[in-house]
MMTF fields as JSON, N, C-alpha, C and O atoms, coordinates in Angstrom:
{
  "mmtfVersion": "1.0.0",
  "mmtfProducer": "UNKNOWN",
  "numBonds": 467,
  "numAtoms": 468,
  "numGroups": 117,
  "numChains": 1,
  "numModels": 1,
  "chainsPerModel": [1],
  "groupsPerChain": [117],
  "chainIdList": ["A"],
  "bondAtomList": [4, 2, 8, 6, 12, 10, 16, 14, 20, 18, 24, 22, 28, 26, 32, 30, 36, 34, 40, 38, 44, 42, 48, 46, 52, 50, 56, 54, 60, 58, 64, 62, 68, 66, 72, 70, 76, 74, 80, 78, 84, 82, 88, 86, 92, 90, 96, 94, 100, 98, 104, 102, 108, 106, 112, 110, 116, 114, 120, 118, 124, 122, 128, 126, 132, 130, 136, 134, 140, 138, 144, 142, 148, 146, 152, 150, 156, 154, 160, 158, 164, 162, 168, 166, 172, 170, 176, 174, 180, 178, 184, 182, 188, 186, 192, 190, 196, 194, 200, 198, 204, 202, 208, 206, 212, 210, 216, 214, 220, 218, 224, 222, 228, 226, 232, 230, 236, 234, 240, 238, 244, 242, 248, 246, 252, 250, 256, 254, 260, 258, 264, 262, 268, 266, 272, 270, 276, 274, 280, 278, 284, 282, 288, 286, 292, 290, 296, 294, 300, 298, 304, 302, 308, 306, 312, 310, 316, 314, 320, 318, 324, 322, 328, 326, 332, 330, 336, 334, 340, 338, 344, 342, 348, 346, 352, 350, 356, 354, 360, 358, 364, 362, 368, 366, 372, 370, 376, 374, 380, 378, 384, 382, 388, 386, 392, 390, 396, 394, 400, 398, 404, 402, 408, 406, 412, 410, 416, 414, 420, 418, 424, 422, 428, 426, 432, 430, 436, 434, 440, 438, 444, 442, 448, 446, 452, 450, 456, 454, 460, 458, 464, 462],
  "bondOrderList": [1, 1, 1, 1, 1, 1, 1, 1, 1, 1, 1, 1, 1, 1, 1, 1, 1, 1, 1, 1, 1, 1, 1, 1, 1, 1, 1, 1, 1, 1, 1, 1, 1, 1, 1, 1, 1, 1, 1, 1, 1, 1, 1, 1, 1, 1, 1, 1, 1, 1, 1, 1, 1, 1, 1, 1, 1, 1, 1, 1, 1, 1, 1, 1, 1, 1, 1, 1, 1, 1, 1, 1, 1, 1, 1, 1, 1, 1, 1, 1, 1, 1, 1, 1, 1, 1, 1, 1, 1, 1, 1, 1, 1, 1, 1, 1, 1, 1, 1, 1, 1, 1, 1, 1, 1, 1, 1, 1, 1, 1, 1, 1, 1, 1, 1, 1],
  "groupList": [{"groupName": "UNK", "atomNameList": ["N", "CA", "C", "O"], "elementList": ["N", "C", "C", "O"], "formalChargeList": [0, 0, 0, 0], "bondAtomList": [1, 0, 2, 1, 3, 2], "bondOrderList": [1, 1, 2], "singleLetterCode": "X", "chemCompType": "L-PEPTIDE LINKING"}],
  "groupTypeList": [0, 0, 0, 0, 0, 0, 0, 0, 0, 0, 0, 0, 0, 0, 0, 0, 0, 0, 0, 0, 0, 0, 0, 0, 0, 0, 0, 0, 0, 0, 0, 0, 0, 0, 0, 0, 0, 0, 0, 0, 0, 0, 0, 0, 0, 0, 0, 0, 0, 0, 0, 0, 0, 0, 0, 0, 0, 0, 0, 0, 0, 0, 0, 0, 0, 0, 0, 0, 0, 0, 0, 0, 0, 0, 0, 0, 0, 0, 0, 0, 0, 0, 0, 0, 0, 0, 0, 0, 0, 0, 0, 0, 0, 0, 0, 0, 0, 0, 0, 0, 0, 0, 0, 0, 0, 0, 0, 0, 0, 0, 0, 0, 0, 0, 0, 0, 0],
  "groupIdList": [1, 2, 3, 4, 5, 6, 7, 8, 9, 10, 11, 12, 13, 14, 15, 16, 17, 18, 19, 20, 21, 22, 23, 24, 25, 26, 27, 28, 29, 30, 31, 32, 33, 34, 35, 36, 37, 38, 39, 40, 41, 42, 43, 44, 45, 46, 47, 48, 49, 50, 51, 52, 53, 54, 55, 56, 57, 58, 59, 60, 61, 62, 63, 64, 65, 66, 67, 68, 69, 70, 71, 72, 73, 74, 75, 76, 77, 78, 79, 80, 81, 82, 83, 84, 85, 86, 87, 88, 89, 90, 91, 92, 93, 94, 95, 96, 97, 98, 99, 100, 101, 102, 103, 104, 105, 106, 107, 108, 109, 110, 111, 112, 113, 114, 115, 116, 117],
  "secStructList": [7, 7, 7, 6, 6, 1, 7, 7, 7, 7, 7, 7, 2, 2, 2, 2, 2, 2, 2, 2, 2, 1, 1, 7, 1, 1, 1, 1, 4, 4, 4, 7, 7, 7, 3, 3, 1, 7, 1, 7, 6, 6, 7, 7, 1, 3, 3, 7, 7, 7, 7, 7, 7, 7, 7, 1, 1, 7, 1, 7, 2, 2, 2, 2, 2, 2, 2, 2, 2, 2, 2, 2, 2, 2, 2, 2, 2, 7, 2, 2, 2, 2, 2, 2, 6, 6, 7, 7, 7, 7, 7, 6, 6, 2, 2, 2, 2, 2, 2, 2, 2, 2, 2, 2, 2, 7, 5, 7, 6, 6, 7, 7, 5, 1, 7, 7, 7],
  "xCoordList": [109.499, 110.639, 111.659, 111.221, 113.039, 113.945, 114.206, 114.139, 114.504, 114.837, 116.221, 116.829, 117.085, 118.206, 118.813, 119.971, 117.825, 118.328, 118.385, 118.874, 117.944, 117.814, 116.739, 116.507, 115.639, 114.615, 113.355, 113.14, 112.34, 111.472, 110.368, 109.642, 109.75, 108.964, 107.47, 107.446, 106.324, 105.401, 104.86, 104.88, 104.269, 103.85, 102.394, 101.314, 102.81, 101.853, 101.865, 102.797, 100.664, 100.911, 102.186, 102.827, 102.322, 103.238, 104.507, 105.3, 104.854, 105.969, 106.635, 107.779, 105.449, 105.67, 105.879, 106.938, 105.197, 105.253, 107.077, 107.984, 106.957, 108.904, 109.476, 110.347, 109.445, 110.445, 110.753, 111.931, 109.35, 109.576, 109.652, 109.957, 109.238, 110.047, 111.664, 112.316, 111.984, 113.151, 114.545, 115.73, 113.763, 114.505, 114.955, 114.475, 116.38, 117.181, 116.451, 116.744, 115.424, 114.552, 115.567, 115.04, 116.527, 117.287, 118.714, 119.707, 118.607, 119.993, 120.342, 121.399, 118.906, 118.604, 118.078, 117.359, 118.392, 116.605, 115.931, 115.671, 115.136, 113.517, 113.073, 112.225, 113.565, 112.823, 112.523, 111.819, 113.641, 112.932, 113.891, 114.833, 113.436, 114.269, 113.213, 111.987, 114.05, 113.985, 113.994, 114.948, 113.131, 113.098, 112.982, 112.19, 114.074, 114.647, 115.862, 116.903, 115.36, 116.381, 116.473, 117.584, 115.597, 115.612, 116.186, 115.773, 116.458, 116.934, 115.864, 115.05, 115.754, 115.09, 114.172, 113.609, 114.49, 114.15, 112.251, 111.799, 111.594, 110.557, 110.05, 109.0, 110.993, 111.23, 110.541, 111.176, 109.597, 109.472, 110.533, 110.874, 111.1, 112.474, 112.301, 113.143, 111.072, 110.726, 109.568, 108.467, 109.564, 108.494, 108.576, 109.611, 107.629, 107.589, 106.753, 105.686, 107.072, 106.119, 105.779, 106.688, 104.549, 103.955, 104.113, 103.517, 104.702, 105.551, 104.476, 103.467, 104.487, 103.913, 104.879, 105.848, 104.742, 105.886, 105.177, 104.376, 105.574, 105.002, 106.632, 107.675, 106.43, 107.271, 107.862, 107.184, 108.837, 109.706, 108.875, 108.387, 108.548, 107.808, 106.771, 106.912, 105.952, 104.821, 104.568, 104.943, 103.73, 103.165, 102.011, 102.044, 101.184, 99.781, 99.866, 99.217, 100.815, 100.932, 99.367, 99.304, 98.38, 96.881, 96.649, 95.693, 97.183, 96.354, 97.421, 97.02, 98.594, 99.724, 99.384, 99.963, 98.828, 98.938, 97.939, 98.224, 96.746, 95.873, 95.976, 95.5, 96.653, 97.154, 97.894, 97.652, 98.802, 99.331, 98.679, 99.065, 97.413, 96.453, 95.783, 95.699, 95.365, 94.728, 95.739, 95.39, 97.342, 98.201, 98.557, 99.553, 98.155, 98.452, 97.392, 97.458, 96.401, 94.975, 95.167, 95.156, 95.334, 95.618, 96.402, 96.053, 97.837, 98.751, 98.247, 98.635, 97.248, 96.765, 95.466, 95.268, 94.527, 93.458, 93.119, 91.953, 93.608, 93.724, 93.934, 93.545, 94.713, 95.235, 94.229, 94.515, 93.276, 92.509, 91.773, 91.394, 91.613, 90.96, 91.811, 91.306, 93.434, 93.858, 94.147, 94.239, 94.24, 94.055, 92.682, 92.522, 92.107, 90.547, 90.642, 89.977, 91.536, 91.861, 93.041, 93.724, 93.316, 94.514, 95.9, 96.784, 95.421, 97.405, 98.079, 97.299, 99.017, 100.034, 99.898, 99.805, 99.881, 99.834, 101.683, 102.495, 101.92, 103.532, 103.369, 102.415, 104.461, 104.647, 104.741, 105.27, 104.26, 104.321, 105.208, 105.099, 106.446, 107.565, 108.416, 109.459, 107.678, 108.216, 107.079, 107.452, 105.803, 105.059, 105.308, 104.52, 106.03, 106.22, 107.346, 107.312, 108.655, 109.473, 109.423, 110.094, 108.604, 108.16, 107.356, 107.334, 106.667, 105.785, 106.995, 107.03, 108.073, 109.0, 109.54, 109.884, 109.636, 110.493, 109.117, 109.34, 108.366, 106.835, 107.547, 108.218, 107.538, 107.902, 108.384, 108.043, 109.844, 111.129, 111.367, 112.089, 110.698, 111.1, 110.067, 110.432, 108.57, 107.745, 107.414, 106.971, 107.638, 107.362, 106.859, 107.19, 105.934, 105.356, 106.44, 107.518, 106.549, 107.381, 108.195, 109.24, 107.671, 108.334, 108.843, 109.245, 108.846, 109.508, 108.749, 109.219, 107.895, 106.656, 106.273, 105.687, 106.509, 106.469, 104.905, 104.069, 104.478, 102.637, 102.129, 100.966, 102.731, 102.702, 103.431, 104.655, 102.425, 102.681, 101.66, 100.594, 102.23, 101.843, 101.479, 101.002],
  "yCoordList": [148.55, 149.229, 148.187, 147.096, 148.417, 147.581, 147.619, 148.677, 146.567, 146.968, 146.615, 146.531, 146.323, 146.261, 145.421, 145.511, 144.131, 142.867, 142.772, 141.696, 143.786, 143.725, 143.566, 143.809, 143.259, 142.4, 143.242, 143.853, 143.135, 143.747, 143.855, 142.911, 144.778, 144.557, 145.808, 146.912, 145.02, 146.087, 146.515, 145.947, 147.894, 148.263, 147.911, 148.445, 146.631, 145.803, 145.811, 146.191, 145.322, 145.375, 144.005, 144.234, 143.226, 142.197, 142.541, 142.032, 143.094, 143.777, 145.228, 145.671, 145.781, 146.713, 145.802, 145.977, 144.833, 144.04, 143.234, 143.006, 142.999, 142.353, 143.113, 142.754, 144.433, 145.881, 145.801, 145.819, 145.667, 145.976, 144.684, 144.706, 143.253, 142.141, 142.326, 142.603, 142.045, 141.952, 143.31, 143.222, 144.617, 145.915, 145.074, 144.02, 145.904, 145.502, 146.661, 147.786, 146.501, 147.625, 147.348, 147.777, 146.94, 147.09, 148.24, 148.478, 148.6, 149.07, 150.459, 151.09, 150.79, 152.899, 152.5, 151.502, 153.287, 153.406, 153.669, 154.605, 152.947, 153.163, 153.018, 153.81, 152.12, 151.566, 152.841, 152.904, 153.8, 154.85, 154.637, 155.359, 153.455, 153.227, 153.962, 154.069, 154.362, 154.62, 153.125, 152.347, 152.976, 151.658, 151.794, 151.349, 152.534, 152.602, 151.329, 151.134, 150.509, 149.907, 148.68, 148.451, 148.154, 147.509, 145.585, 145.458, 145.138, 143.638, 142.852, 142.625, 142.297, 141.204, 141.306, 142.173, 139.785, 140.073, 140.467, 140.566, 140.598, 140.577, 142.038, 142.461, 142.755, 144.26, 145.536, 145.812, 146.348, 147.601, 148.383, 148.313, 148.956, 149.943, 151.145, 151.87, 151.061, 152.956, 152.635, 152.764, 152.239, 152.31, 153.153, 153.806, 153.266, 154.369, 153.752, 153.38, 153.533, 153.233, 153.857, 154.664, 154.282, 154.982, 154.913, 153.919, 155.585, 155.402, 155.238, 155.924, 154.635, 154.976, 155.663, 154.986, 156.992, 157.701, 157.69, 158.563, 156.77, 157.255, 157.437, 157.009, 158.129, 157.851, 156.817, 155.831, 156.82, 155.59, 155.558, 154.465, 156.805, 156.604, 158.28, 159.484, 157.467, 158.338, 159.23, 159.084, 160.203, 161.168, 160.224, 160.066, 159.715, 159.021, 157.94, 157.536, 157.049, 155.696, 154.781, 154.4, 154.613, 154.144, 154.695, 154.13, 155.657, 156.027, 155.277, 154.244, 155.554, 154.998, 153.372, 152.557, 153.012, 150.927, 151.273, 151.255, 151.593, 151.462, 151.396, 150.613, 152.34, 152.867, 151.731, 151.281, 151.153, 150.012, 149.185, 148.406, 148.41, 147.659, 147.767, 146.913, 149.414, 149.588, 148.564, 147.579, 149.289, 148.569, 148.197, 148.344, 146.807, 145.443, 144.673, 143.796, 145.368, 144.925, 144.728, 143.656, 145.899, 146.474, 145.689, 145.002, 145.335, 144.093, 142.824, 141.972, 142.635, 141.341, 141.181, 140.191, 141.977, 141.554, 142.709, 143.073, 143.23, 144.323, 144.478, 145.43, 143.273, 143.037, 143.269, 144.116, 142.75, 142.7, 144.109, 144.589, 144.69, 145.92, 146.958, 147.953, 146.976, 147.652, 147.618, 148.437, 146.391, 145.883, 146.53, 146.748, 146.656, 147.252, 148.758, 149.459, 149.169, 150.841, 150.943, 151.956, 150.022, 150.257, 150.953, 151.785, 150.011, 149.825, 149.059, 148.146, 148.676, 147.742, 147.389, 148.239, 146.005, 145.73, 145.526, 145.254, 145.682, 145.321, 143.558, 142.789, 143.481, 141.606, 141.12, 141.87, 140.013, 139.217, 139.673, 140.182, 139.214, 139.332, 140.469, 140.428, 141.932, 143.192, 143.667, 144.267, 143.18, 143.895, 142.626, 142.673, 141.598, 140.901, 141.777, 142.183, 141.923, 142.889, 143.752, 143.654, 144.97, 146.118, 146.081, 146.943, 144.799, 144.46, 144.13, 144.749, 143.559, 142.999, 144.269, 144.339, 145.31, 146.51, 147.325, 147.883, 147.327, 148.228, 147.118, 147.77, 145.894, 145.118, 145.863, 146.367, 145.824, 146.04, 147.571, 147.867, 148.583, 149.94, 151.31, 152.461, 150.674, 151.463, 151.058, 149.925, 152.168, 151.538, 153.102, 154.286, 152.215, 153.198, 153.837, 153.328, 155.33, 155.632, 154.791, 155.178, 153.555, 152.59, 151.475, 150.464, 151.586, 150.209, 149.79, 149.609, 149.488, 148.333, 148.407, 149.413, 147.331, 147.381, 147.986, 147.578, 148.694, 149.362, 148.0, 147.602, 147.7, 146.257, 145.135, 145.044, 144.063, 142.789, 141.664, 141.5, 140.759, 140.279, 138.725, 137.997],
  "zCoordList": [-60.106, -59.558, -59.112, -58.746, -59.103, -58.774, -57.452, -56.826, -56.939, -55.108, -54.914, -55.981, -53.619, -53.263, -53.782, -54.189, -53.855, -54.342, -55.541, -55.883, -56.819, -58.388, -58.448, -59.632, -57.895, -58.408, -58.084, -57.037, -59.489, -59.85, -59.287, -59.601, -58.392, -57.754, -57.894, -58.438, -57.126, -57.366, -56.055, -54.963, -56.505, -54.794, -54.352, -54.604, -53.47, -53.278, -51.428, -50.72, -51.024, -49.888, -49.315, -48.289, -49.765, -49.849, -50.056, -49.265, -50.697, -50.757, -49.946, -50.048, -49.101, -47.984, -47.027, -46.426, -46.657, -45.237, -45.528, -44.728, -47.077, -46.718, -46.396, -45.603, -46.686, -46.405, -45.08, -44.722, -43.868, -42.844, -41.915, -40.723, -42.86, -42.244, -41.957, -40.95, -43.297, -43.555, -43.223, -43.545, -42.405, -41.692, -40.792, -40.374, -40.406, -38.918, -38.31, -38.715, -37.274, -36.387, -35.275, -34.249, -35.043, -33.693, -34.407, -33.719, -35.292, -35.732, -35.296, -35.311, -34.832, -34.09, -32.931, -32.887, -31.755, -31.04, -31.205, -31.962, -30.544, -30.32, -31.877, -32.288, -32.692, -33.765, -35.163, -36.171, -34.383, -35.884, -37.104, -37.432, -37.721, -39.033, -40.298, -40.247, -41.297, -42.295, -43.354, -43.333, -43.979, -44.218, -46.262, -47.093, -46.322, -47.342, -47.754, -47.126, -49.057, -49.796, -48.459, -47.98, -48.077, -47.146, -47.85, -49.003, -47.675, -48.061, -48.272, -47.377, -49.641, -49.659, -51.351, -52.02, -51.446, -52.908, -53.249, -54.39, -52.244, -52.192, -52.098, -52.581, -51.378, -50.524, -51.148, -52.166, -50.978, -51.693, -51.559, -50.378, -52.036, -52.11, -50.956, -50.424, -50.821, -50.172, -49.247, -49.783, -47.956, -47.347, -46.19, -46.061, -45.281, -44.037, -43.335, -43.822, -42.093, -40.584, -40.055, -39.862, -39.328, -38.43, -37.063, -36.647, -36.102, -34.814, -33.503, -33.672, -32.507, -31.209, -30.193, -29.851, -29.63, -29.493, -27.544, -27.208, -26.686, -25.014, -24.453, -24.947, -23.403, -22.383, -21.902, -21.611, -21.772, -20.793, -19.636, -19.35, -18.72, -17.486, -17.415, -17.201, -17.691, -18.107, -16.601, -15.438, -17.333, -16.362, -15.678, -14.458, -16.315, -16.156, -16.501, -17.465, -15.705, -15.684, -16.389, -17.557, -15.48, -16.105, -17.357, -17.887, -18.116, -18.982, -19.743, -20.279, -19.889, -21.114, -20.702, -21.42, -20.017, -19.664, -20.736, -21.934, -20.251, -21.386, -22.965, -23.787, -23.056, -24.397, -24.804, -25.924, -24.059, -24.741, -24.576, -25.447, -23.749, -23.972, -25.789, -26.671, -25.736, -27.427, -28.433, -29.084, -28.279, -29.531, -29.607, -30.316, -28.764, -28.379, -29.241, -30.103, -28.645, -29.203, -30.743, -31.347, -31.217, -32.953, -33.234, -34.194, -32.615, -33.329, -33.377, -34.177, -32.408, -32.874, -33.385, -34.088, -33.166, -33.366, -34.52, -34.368, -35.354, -36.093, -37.472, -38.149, -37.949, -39.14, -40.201, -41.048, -40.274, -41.04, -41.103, -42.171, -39.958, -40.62, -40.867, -41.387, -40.528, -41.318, -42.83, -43.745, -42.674, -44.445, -45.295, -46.496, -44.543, -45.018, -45.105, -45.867, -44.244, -45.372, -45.437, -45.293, -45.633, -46.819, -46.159, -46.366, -45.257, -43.888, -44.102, -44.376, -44.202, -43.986, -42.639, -41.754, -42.402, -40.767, -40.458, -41.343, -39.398, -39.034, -39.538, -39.652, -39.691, -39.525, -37.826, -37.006, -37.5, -36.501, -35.513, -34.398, -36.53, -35.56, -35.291, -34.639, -36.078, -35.765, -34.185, -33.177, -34.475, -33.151, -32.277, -31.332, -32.221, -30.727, -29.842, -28.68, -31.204, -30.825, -30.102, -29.074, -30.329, -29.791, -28.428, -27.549, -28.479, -27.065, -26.653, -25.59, -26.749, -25.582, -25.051, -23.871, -25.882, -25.694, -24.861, -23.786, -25.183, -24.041, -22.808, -22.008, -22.56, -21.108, -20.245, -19.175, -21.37, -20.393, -20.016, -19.064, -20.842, -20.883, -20.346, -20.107, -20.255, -19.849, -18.556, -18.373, -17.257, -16.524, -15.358, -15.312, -14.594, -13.541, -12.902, -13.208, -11.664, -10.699, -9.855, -9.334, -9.717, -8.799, -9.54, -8.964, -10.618, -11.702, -12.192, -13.315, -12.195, -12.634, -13.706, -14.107, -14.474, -15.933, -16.294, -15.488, -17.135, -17.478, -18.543, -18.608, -18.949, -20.135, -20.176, -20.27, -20.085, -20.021, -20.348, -19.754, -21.587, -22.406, -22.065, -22.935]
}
């Protein structure tokens, strides 16, 4: 299949992970890009991400920390077994992103950030 850049590509897991390297994920909030025709000569033309959708300030502060403890865990220590059924893992520098954004944006009744890295 041809991608943005002309160039011929196959649907490989290598070529999903450039799609969602190479997305501007700051261009919407809260990261819900469509990651169509994305840049890069490497790029699958048509890919889709799977969202983590919490509260800014949760009902159950302990339970959402946790929760982002789990997909913290999964961004790092995870790769490989999503590769093992057949996930695309985010790239590096899309889930540091998103942990900076859990920092600054989820936070208990009194401010307090629920995640921190």
């Amino acid at each position: 299949m041809l991608n943005k850049d002309g160039k011929t590509v196959a649907p490989e897991m290598g070529a999903f992970q450039a799609a969602a390297a190479n997305a501007d994920w700051n261009s919407v909030p809260g990261y819900g890009l469509i990651l169509d025709n994305q840049p890069g000569a490497e790029s699958w033309p048509m890919t889709a991400a799977t969202f983590i959708l919490i509260h800014k300030q949760p009902q159950d502060p302990a339970a959402a920390a946790e929760a982002l403890k789990f997909f913290a865990w999964a961004y790092s220590k995870g790769t490989k077994m999503a590769e093992d059924l057949d996930y695309v893992p985010m790239p590096a520098a899309v889930a540091a992103s998103v942990e900076k954004v859990w920092t600054a944006q989820i936070k208990d009744a009194s401010g307090k950030p629920l995640y921190s890295h």
